CSV table of C-alpha atoms in Angstrom, one decimal:
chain,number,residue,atom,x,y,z
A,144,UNK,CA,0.0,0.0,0.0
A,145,UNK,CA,1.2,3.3,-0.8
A,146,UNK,CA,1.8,6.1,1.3
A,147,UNK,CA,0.4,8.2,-1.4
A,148,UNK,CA,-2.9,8.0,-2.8
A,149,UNK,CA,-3.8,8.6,-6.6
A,150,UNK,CA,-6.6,7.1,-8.9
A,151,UNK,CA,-5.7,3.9,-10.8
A,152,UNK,CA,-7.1,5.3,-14.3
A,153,UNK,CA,-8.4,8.7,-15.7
A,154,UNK,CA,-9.3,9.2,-19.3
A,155,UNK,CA,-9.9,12.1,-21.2
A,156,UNK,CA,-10.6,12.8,-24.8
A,157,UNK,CA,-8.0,15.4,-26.9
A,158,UNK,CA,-8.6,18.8,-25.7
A,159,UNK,CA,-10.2,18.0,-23.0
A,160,UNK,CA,-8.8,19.4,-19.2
A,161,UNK,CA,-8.0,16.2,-16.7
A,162,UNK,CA,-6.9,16.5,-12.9
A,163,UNK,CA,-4.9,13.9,-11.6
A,164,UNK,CA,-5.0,13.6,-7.9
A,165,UNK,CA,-2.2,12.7,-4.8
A,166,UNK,CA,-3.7,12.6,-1.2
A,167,UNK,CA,-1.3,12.1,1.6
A,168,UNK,CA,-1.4,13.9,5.2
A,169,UNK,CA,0.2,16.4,7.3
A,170,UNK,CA,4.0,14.4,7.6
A,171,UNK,CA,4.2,14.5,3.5
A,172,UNK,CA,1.9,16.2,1.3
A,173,UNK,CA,1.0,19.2,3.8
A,174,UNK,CA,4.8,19.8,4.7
A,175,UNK,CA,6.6,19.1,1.0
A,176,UNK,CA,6.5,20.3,-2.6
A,177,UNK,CA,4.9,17.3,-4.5
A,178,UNK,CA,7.0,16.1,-7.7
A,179,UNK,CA,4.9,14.8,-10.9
A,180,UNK,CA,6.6,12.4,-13.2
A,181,UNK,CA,5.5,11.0,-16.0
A,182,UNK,CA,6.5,7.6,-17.8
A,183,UNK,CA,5.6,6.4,-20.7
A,184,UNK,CA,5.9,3.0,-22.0
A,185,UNK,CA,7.4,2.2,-18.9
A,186,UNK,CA,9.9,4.2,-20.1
A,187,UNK,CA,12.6,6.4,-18.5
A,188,UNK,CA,10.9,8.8,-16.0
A,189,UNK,CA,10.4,12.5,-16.7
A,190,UNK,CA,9.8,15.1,-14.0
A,191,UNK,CA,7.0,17.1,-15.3
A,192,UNK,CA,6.2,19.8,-12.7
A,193,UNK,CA,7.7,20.2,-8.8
A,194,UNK,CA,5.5,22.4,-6.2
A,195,UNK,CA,4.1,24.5,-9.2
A,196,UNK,CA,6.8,25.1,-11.5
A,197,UNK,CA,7.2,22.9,-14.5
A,198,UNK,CA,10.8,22.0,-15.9
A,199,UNK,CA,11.8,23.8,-19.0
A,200,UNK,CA,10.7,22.1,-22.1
A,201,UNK,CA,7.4,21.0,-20.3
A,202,UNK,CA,4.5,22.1,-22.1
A,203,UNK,CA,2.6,25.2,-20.2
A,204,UNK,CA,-0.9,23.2,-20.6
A,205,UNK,CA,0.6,21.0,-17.6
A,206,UNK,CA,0.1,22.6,-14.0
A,207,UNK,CA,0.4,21.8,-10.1
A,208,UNK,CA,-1.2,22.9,-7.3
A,209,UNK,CA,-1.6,21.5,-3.9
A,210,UNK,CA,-4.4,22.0,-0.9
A,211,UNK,CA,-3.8,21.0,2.3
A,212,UNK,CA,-2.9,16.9,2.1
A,213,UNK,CA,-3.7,16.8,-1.7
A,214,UNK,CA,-1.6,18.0,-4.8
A,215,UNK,CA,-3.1,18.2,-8.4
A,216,UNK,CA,-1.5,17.9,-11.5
A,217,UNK,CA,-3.9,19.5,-14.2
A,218,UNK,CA,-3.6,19.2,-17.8
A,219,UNK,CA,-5.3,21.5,-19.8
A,220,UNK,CA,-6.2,20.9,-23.8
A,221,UNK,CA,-5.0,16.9,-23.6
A,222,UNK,CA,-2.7,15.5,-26.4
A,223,UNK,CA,-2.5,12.1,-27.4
A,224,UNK,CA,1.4,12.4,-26.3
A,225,UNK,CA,0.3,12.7,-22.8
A,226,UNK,CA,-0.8,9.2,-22.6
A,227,UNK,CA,1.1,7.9,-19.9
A,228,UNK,CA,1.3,7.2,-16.0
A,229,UNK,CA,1.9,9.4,-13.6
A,230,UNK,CA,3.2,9.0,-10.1
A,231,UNK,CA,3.3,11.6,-7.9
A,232,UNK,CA,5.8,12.1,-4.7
A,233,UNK,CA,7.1,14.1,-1.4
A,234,UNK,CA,9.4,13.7,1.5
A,235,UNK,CA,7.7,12.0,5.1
A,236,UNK,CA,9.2,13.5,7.6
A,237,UNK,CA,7.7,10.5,10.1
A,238,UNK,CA,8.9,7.7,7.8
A,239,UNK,CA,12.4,9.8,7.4
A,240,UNK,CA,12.0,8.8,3.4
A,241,UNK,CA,10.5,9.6,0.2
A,242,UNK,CA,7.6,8.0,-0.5
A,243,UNK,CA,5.3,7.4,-4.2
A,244,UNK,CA,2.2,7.2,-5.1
A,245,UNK,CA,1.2,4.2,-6.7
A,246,UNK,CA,0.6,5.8,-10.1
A,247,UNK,CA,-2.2,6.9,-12.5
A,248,UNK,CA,-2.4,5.1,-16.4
A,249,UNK,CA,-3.6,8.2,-18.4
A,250,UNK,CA,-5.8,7.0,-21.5
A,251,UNK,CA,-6.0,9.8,-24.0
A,252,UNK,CA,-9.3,8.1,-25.8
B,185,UNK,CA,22.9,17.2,-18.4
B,186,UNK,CA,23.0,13.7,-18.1
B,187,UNK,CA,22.9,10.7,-15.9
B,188,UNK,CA,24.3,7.3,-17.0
B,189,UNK,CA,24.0,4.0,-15.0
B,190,UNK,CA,25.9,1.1,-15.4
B,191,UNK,CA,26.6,-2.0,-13.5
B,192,UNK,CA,23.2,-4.0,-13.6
B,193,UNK,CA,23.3,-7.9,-13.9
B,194,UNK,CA,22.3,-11.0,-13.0
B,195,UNK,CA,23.1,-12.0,-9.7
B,196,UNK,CA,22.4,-15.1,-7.1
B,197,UNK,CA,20.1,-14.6,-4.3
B,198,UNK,CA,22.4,-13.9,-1.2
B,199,UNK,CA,25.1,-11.8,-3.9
B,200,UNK,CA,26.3,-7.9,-4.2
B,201,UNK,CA,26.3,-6.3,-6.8
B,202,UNK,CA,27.8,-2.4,-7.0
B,203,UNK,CA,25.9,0.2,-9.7
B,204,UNK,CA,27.6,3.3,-10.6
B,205,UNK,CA,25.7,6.8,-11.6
B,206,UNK,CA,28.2,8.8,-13.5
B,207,UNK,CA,27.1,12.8,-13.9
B,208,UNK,CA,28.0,15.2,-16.2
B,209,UNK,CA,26.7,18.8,-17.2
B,210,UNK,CA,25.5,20.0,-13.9
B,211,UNK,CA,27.3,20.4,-10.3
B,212,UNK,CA,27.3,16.7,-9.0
B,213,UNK,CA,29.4,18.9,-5.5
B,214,UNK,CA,26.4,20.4,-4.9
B,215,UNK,CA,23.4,18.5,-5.7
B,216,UNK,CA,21.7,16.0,-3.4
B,217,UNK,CA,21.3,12.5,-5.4
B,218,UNK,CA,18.6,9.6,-5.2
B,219,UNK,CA,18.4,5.8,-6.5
B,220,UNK,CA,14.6,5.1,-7.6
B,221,UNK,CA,13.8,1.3,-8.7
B,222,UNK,CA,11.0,-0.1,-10.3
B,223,UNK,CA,10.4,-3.6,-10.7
B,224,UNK,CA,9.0,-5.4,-13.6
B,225,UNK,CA,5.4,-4.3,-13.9
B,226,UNK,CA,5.1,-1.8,-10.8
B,227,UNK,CA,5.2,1.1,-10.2
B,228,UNK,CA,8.5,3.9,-8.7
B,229,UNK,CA,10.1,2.5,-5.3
B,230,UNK,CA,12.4,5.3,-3.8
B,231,UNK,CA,15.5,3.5,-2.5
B,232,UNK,CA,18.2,6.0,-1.1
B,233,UNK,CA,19.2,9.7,-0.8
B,234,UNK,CA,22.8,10.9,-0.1
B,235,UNK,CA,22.7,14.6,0.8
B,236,UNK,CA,25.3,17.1,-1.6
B,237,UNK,CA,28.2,16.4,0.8
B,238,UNK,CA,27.7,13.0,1.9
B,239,UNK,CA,27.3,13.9,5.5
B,240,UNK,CA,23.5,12.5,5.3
B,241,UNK,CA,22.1,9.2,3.9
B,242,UNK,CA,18.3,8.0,4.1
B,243,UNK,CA,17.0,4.4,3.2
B,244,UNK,CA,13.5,2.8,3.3
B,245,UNK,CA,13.4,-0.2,5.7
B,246,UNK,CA,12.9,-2.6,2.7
B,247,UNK,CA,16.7,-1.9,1.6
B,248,UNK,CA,18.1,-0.7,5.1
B,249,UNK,CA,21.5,-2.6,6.2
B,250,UNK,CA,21.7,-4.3,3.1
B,251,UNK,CA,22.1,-1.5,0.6
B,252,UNK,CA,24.7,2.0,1.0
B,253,UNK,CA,25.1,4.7,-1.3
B,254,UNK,CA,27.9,6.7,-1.6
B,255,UNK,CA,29.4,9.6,-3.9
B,256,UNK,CA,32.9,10.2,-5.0
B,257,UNK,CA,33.2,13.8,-6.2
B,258,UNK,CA,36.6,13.6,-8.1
B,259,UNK,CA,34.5,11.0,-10.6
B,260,UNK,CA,31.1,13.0,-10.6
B,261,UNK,CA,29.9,9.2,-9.7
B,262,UNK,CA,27.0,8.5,-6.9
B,263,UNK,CA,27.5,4.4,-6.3
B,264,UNK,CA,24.9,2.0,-4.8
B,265,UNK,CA,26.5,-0.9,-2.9
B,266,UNK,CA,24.0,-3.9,-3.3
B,267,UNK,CA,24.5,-7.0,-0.8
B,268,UNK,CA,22.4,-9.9,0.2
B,269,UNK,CA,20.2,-9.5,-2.6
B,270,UNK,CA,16.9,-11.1,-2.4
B,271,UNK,CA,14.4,-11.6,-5.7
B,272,UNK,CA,12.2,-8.8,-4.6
B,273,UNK,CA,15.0,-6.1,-5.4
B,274,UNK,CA,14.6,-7.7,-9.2
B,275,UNK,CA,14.3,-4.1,-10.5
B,276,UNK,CA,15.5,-1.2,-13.2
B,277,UNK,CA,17.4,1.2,-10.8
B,278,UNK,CA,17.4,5.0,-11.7
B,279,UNK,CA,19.9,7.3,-10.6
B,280,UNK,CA,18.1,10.6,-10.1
B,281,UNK,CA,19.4,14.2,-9.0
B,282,UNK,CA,17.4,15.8,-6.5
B,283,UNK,CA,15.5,18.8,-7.5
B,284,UNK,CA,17.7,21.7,-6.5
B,285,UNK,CA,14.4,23.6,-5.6
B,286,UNK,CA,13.5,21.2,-3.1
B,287,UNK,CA,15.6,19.2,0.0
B,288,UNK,CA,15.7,15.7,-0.8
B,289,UNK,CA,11.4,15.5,-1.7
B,290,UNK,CA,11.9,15.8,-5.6
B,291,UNK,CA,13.5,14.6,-8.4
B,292,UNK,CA,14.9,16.4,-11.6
B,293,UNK,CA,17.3,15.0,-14.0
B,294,UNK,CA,16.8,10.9,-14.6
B,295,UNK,CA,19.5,8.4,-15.8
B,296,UNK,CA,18.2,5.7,-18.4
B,297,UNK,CA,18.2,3.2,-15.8
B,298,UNK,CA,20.2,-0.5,-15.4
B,299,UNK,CA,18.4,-3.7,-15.0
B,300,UNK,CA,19.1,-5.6,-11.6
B,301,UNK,CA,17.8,-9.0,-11.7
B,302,UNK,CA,18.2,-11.6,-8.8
B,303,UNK,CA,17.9,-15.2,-9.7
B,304,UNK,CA,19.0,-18.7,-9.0
């Protein structure tokens, strides 16, 4: 079981705007920036937006936000290149370690 | 800027086995490093963090007393010590540089990975 919680599957069609969710609590989420990575193909991972700032080279339709014990990872006008999954993670400061979501498959339908 | 594993294999249950990270394009001196692994069909397990100066080191308790990382600046190499492997580390390991806008909770540049398989 993870120590970060995100949905299994989301779908979207092209164009559309899909939220990706990562619930944790109070000794990750609510104390850390939250790092999105994306992975395609099971592929090499690429870090796609930290806190609220995207890399350079990322596309400006991705975005991150966080309230209280859950971070978002929003992206707006989907492209079937975004097809992917997408784990989300933090630093506990109880477990002394950096802990994952267990990842969301994105299906760009 | 560029990360680039090496020393994957296939090794006994019980055996070590030492990866090497080497960096270039970036300041390895000052940049906290990570090893993330992933095992065939599941998802990212974080497995260490050695802080810029290698005066702090941080392991989940899956990998803790069997695994050490370590970093030797005058290569620009992060290492990860592997010993009494077990089939469950059967993994691609990542090198990954921590995100120099964070401390040690994010991850920015990626290597390509190394295959680590444990089996009889």
């Amino acid at each position: 079981q993870s120590a970060l919680t995100q949905e299994a599957s989301v779908s979207g069609t092209v164009g559309q705007k899909v939220t990706l969710s990562c619930t944790g609590n109070s000794n990750n989420i609510g104390s850390y920036a939250v790092g999105w990575y994306q992975q395609i193909s099971h592929g090499v991972p690429k870090t796609v937006m930290f806190g609220n700032s995207p890399p350079s080279g990322i596309p400006d339709r991705f975005s991150g936000s966080k309230s209280g014990t859950t971070a978002s990872l929003t992206i707006s006008g989907l492209q079937p290149e975004d097809e992917a999954d997408y784990y989300c993670s933090t630093w506990d400061n109880s477990l002394s370690a950096v802990v994952f979501g267990g990842g969301t498959k994105l299906t760009v339908l | 800027v560029q990360l680039v594993e090496s020393g994957g294999g296939v090794v006994q249950p019980g055996g070590s086995l030492r990866l090497s990270c080497a960096a270039s394009g970036f300041s390895f001196t000052t940049s906290g490093m990570h090893w993330v692994r992933q095992a065939p069909g599941k998802g990212l397990e974080w497995v260490t963090f050695i802080r810029y100066d290698g005066t702090k080191k941080y392991y989940p308790d899956s990998v803790k007393g069997r695994f050490t990382i370590s970093r030797d600046t005058s290569k620009n190499t992060l290492y990860l010590q592997m010993n009494s492997l077990r089939a469950e580390d059967t993994a691609v390991y990542y090198c990954a540089k921590d995100h120099p806008s964070g401390d040690r909770d994010g991850f920015d540049i990626w290597g390509q990975g190394t295959m680590v398989t444990v089996s009889s």
